[in-house]
XYZ file of C-alpha atoms in Angstrom:
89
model
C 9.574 -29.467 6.723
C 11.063 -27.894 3.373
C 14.506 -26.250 3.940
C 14.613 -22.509 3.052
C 17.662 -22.046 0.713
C 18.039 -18.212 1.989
C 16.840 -16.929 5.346
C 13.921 -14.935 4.940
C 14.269 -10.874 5.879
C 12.001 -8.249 5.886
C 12.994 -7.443 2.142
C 12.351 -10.653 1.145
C 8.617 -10.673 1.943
C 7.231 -9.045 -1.514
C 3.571 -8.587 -0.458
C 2.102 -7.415 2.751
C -1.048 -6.397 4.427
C -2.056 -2.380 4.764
C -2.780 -1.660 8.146
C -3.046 1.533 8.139
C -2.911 4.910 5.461
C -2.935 8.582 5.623
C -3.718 11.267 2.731
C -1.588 14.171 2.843
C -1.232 17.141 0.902
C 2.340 19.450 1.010
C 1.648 23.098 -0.964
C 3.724 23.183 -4.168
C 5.386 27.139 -4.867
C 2.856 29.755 -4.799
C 0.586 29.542 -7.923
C 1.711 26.076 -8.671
C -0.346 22.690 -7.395
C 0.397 20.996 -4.464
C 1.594 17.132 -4.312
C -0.791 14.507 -2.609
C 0.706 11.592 -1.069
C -0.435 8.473 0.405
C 1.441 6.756 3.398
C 1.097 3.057 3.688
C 1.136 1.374 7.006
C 2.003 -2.555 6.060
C 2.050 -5.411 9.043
C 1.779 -3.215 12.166
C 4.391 -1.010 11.058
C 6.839 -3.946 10.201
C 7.003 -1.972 6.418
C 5.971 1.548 5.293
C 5.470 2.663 1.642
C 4.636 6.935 0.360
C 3.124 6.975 -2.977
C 2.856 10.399 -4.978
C -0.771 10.186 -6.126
C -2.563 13.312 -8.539
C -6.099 13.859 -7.115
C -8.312 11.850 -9.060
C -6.558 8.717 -8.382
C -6.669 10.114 -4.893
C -10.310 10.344 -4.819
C -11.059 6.826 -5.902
C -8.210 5.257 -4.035
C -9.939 6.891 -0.815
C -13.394 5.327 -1.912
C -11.519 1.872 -2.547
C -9.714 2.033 0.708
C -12.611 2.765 3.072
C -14.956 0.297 1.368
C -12.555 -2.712 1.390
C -11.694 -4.961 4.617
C -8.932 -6.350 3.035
C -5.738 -4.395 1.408
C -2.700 -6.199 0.352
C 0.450 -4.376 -0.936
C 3.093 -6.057 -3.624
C 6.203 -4.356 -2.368
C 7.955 -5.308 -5.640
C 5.584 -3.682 -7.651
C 4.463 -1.010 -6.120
C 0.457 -2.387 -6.666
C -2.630 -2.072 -3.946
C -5.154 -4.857 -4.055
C -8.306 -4.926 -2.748
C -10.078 -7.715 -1.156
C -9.867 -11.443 -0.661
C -11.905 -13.768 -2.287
C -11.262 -17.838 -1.512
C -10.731 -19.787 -4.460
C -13.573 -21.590 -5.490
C -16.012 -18.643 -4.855
């Protein structure tokens, strides 16, 4: 077995599965647009994530996110990918 140099923590791990998400919406001042943001459940709840999303990216993330088995999160930078596909495919 290969010795790990550093132990490994929780803020080592730099990409990890979305379990679960949740939309919300919080009213801006009256007459001015609200902010959307998306909550990101990674591991079980080992890791969570908010983004600030505008409402077309919203829309499509929501379309991406219910269509896709498979979400992985790069903590690091802050990037949702979608799917799995096995090398060789």
């Amino acid at each position: 077995m290969a010795k790990v140099t550093q132990p490994v923590t929780d803020d080592s791990i730099k990409v990890r599965q979305l379990s679960h998400y949740q939309f919300t919406w919080v009213a801006g001042a009256p007459g001015a647009p609200g902010t959307i943001t998306l909550q990101l459940v990674l591991d079980e709840g080992a890791s969570e994530e908010v983004l600030t999303v505008d409402a077309d990216d919203a829309d499509v993330l929501q379309d991406l996110l219910s269509e896709t088995s498979t979400v992985h999160y790069d903590v690091s930078r802050r990037m949702l990918m979608f799917g799995v596909t096995p090398v060789g495919s």
